CSV table of C-alpha atoms in Angstrom, one decimal:
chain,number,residue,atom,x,y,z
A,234,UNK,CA,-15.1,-24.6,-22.2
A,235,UNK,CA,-15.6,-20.4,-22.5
A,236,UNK,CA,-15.2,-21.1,-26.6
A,237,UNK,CA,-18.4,-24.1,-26.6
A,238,UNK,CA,-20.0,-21.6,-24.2
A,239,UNK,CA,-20.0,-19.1,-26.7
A,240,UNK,CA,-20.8,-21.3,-29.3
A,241,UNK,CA,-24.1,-21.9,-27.3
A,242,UNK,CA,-25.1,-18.0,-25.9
A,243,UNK,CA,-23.0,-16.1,-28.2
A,244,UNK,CA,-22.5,-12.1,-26.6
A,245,UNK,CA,-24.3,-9.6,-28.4
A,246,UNK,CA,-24.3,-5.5,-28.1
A,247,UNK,CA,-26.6,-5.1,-25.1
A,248,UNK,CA,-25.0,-7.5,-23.0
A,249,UNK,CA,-23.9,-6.9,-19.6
A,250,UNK,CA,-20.4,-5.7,-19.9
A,251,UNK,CA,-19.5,-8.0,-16.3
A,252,UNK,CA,-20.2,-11.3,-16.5
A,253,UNK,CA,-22.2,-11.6,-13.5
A,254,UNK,CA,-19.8,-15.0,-12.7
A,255,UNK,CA,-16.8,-12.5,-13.1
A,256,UNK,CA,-18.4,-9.8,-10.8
A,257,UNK,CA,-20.0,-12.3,-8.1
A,258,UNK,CA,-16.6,-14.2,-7.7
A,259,UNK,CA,-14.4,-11.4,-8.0
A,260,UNK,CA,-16.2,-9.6,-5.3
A,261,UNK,CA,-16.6,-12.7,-3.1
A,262,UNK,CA,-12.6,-12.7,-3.1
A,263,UNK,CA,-12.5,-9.0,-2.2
A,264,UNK,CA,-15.3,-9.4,0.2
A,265,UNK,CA,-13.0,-12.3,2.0
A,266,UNK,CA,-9.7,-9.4,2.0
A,267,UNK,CA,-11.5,-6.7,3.5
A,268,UNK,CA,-11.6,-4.7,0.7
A,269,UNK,CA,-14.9,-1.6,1.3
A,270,UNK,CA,-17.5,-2.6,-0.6
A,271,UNK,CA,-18.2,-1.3,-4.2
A,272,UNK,CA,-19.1,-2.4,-7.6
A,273,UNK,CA,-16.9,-4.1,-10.1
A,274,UNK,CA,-15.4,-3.4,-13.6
A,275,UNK,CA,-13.6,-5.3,-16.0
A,276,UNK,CA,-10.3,-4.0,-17.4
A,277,UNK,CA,-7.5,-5.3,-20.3
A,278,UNK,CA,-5.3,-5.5,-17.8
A,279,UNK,CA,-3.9,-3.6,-14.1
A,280,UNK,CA,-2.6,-1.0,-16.3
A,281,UNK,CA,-5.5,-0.2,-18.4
A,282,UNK,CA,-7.2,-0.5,-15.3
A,283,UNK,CA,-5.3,2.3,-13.6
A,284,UNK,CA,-5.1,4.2,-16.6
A,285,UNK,CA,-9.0,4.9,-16.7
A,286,UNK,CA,-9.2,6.0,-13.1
A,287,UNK,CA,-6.6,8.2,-13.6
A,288,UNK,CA,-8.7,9.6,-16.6
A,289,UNK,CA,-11.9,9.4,-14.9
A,290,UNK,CA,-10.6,11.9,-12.2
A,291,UNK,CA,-7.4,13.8,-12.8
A,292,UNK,CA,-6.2,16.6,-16.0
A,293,UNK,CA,-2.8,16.9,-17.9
A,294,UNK,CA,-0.8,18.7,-15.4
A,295,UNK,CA,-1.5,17.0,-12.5
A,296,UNK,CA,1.2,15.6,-10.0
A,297,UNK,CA,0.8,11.7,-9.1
A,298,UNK,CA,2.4,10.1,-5.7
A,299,UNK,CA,4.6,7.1,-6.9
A,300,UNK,CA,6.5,4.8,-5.5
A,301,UNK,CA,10.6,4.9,-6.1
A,302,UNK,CA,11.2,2.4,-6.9
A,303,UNK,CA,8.3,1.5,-8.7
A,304,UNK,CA,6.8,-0.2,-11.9
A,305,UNK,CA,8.5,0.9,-14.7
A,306,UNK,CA,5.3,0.8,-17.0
A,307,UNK,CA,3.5,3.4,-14.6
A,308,UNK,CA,6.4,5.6,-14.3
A,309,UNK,CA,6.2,5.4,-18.0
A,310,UNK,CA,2.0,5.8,-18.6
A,311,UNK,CA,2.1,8.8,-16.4
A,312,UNK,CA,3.4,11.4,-18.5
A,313,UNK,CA,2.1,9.7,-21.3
A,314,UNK,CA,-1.3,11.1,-19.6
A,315,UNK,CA,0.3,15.1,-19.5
A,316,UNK,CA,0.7,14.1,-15.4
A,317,UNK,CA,3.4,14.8,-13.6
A,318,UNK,CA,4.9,11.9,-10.9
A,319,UNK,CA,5.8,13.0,-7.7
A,320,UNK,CA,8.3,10.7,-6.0
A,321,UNK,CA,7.8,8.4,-3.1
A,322,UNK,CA,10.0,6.3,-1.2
A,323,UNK,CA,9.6,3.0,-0.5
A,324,UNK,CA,11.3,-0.1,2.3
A,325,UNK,CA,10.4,-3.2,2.8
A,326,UNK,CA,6.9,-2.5,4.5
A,327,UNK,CA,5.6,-0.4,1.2
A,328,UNK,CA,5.7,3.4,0.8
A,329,UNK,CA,7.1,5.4,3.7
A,330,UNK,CA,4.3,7.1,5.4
A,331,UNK,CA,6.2,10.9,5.9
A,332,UNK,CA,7.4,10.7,2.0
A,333,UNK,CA,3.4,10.2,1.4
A,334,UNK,CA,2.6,12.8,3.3
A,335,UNK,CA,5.2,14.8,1.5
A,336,UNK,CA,3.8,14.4,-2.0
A,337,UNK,CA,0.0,14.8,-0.9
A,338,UNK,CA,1.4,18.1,1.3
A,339,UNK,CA,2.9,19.5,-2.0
A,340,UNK,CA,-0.6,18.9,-4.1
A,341,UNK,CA,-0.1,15.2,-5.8
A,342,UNK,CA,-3.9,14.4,-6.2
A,343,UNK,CA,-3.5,11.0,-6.4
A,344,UNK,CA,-1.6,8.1,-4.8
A,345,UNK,CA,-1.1,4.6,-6.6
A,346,UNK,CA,0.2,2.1,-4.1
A,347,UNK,CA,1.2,-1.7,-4.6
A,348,UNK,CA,-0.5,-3.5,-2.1
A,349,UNK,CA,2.2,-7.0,-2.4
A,350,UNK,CA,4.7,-8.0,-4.7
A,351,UNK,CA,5.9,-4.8,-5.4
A,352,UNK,CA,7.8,-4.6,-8.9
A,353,UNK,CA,10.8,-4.4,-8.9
A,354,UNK,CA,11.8,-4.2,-4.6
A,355,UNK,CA,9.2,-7.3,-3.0
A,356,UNK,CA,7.8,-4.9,-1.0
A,357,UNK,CA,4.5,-5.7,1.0
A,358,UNK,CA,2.2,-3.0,2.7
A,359,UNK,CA,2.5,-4.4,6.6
A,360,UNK,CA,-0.2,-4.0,9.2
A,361,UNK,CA,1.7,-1.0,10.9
A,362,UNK,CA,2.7,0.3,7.9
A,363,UNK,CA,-1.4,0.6,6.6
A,364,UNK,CA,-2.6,2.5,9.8
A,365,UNK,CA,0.2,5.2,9.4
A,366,UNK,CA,-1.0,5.8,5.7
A,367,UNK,CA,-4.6,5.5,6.2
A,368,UNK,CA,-4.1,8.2,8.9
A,369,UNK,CA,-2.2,10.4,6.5
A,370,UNK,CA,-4.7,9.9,3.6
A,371,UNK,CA,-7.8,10.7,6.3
A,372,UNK,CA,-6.0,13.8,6.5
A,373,UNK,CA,-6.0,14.0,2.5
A,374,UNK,CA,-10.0,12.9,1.6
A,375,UNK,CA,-10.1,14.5,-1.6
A,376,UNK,CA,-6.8,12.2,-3.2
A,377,UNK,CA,-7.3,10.0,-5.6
A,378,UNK,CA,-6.1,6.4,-4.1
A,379,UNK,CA,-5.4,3.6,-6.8
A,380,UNK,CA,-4.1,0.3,-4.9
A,381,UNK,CA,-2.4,-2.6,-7.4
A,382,UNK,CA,-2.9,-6.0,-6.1
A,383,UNK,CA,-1.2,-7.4,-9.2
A,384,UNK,CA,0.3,-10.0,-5.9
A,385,UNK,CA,-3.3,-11.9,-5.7
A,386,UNK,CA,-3.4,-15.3,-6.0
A,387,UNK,CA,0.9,-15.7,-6.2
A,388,UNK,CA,1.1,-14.3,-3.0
A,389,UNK,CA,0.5,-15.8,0.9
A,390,UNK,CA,0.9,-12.3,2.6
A,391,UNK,CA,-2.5,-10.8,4.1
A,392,UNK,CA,-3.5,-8.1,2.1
A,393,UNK,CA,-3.4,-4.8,3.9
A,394,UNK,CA,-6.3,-3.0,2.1
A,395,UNK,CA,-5.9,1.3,2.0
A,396,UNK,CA,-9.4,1.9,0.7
A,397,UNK,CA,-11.9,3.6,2.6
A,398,UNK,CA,-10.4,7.1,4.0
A,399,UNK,CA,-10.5,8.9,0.6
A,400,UNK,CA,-13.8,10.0,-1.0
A,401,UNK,CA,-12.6,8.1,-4.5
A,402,UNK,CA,-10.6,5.1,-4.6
A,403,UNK,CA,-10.0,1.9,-6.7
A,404,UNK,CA,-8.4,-1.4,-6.1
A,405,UNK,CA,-7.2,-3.4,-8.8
A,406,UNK,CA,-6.1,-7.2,-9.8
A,407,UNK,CA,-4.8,-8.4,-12.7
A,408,UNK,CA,-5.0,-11.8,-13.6
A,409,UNK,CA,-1.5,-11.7,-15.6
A,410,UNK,CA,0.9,-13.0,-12.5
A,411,UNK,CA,-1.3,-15.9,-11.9
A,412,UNK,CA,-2.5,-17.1,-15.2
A,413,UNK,CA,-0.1,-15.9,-18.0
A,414,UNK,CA,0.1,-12.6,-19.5
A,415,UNK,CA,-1.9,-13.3,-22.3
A,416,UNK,CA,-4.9,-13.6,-20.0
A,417,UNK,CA,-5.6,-10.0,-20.8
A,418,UNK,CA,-7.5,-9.2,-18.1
A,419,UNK,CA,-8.2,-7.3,-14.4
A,420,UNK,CA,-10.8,-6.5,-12.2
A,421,UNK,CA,-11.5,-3.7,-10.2
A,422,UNK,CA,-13.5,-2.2,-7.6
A,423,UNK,CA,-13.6,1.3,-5.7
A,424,UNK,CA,-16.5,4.0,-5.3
A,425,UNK,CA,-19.4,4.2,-7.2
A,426,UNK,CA,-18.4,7.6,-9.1
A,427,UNK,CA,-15.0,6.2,-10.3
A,428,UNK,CA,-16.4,2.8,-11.6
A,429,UNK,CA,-19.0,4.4,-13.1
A,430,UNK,CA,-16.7,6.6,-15.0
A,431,UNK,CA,-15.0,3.8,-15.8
A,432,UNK,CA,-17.1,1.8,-17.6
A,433,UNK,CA,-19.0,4.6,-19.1
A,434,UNK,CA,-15.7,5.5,-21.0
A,435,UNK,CA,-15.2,2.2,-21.4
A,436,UNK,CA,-18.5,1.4,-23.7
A,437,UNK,CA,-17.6,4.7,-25.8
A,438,UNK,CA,-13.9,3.2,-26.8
A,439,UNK,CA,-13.5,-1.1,-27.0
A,440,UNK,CA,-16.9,-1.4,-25.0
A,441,UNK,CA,-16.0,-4.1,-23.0
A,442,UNK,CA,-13.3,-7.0,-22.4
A,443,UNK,CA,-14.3,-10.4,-24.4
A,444,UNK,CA,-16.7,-12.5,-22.4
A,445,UNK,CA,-14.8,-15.3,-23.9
A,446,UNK,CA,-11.4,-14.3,-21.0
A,447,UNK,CA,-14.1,-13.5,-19.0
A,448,UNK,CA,-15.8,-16.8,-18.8
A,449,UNK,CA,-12.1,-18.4,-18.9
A,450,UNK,CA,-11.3,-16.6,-15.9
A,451,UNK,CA,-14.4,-17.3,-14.3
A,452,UNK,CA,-13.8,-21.2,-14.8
A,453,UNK,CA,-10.4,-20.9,-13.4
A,454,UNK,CA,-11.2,-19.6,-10.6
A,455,UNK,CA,-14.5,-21.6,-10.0
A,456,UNK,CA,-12.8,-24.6,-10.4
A,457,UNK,CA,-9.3,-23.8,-8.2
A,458,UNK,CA,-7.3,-24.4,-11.1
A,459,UNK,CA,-4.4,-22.6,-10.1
A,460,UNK,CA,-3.2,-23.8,-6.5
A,461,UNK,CA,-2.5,-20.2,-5.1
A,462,UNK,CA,-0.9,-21.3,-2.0
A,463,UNK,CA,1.8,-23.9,-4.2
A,464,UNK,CA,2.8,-20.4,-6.4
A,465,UNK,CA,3.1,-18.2,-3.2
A,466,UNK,CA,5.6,-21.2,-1.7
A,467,UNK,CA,7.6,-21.4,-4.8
A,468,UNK,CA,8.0,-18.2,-5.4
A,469,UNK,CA,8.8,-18.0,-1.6
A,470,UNK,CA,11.3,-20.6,-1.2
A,471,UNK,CA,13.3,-19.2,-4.2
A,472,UNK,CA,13.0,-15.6,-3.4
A,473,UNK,CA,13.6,-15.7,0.2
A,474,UNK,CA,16.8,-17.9,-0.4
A,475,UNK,CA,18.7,-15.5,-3.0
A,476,UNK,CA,18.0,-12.4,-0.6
A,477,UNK,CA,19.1,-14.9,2.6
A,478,UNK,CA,22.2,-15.9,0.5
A,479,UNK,CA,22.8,-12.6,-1.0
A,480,UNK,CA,22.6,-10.9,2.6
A,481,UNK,CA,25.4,-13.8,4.0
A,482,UNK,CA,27.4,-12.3,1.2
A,483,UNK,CA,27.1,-8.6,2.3
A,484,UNK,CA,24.7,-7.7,-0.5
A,485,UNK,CA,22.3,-5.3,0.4
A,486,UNK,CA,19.1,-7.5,-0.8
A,487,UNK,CA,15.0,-6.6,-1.1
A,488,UNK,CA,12.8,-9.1,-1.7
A,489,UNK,CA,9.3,-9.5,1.2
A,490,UNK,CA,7.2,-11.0,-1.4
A,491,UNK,CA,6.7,-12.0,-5.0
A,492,UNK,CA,8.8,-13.1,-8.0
A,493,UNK,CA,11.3,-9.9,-8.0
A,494,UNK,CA,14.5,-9.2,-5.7
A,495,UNK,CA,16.1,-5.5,-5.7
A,496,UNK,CA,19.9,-4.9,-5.5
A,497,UNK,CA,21.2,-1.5,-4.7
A,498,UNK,CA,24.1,-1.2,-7.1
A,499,UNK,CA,26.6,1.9,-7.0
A,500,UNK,CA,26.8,1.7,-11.4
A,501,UNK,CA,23.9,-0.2,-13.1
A,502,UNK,CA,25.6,-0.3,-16.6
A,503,UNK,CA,28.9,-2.0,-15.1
A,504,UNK,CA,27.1,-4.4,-12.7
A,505,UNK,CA,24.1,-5.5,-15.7
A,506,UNK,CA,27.3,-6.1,-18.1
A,507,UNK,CA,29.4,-8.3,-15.9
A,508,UNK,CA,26.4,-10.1,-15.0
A,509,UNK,CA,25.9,-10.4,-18.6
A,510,UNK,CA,29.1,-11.6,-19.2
A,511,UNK,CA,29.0,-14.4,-16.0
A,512,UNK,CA,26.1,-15.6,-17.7
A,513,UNK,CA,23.0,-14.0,-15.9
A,514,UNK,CA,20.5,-11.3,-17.0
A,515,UNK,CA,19.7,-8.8,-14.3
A,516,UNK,CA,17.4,-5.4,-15.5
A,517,UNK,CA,18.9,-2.2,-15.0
A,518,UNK,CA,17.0,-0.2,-12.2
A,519,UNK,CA,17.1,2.7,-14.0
A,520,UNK,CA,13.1,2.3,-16.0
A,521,UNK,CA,11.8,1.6,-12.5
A,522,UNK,CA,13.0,4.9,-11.1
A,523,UNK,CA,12.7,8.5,-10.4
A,524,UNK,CA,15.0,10.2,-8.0
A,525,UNK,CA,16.1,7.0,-5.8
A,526,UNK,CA,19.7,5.4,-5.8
A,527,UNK,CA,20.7,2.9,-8.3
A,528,UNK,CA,19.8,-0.9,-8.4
A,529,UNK,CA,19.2,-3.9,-10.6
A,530,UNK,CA,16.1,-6.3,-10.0
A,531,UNK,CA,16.1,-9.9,-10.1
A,532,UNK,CA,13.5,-12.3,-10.9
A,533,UNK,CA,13.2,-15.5,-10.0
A,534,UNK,CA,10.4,-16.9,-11.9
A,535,UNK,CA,13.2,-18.4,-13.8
A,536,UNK,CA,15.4,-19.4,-11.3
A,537,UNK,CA,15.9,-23.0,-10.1
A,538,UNK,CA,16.8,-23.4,-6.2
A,539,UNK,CA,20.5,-24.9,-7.5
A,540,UNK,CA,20.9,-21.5,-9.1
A,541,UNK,CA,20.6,-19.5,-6.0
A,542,UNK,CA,24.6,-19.9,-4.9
A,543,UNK,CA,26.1,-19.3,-8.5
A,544,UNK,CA,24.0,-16.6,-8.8
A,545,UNK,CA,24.7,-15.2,-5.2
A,546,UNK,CA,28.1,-15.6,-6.3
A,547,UNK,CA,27.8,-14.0,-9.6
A,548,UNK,CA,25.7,-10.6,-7.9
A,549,UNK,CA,28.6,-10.1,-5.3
A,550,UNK,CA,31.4,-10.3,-7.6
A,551,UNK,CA,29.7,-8.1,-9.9
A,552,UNK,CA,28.3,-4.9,-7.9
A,553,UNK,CA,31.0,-5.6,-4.3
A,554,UNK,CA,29.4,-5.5,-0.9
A,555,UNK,CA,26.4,-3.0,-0.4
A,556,UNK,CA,24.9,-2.7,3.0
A,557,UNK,CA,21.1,-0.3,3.1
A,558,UNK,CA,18.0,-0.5,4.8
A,559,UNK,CA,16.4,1.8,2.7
A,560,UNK,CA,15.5,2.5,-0.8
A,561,UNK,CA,15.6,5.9,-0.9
């Protein structure tokens, strides 16, 4: 439909790099989250995305606040930037709230938070857990706040919005977890400055993301084709039964929401290869971290529910009996 659209009105230099479909739904959803108002860009993806507000704000030599665990991709695009990442810890409810105030204490001028679905521990920002940062980063106005809601539209957990207690900020969601990688795609909203630095560097470099994914996107979602509520239950059922089943076993298990379940381990190489050799692929924790304790993550994407048990099984005979609350 986006292809015989574009047969008809073909985009030409001059055009509007939103579609305004894009902008007006995208914002609608944000609207409906509590998200502050602001206006919206277009990205190739959360990580491009976060990559340009970085830019737009901070210099080579610059510390970042992380989360530790955290998304192996950021750990890796930050010193690919000349920044320097600054360790946070993380539990079940998102990033701990003294370990925040920590890194901003010590000069990080930025914090880049995952709102749900945290990759690779499940973690999920909780009510509580949202007041105590938005009180440190009130404390902290001039930090650069980036929150990744990569979880939207695979997961049923309220979103817990940080925006609003910093003088820049950006919010971003990628339409990857929901649609299929290939979908190369994000939106993003946040202060006026930021997106306008944004999408000014973006017109000097690719200009803007294909109104071809745009208009695909913008069907998808006009039209409900993706039954959010069916994903966030599968994912659900399957994720909360391996950490349930791994937890009966005296496996320490993460997992509050999306696709990805972590396992503190005491040796990643041992536990990945006898998984290996039972006939399960795990990945090593060690790309997702910084300073935190070992661990494998688990993803269940793949997983069918008469799995969970052989896998259980597999996990606890492959890293022993691990008991934490914590992740740090």
């Amino acid at each position: 439909a986006a292809a015989a659209r574009a047969t008809e009105r073909p985009t030409l230099y001059g055009a509007p790099d939103v579609v305004p479909e894009i902008a007006q739904l995208a914002r609608a959803a944000l609207d409906a989250d509590g998200v502050p108002a602001g206006p919206v860009a277009v990205t190739s993806g959360a990580l491009d995305a976060i990559e340009r507000v970085l830019a737009a704000h901070l210099r080579p030599g610059d510390a970042v606040a992380v989360e530790d665990p955290g998304w192996g991709s950021l750990l890796d695009l930050i010193p690919a930037l000349g920044l320097r990442a600054v360790p946070v810890g993380v539990d079940d409810d998102g990033p701990l709230s003294e370990r925040v105030e920590q890194a901003l204490a010590q000069g990080a001028r930025a914090l880049v938070v995952t709102d749900r679905a945290q990759n690779p521990t499940g973690a999920a920002v909780s009510a509580t857990r949202a007041r105590e940062l938005r009180s440190v980063l009130a404390a902290h106005p001039s930090v650069l706040l980036i929150e990744d809601d990569h979880g939207h539209g695979i997961v049923d957990l309220p979103l817990r919005p940080l925006a609003g207690g910093t003088d820049h900020w950006a919010l971003v969601r990628s339409t990857a977890k929901a649609y299929g990688p290939d979908l190369r795609l994000a939106v993003l909203t946040g202060d006026p400055v930021t997106l306008d630095r944004v999408r000014g560097r973006q017109r000097l470099g690719p200009g803007w993301v294909s109104h071809l994914l745009q208009d695909a996107v913008g069907g998808l979602w006009r039209t409900g084709a993706v039954d959010a509520a069916a994903v966030a239950a599968s994912y659900d059922t399957r994720r909360a039964a391996l950490v349930r089943v791994l937890r009966e076993r005296g496996i320490a298990a993460h997992g509050r929401s999306g696709m990805n379940v972590w396992v503190p381990v005491p040796d990643e190489t041992g536990a990945v290869a006898r998984l290996l050799a039972s006939g399960w692929a795990v990945a090593p924790g060690a790309r997702f971290r910084v300073a935190s304790p070992p661990g494998v993550r688990l993803t269940v994407s793949p997983l069918a529910a008469d799995e969970i048990e052989t896998v259980a099984a597999a996990v606890a005979a492959a890293v022993g009996a691990t008991v934490s609350g914590r992740l740090d």
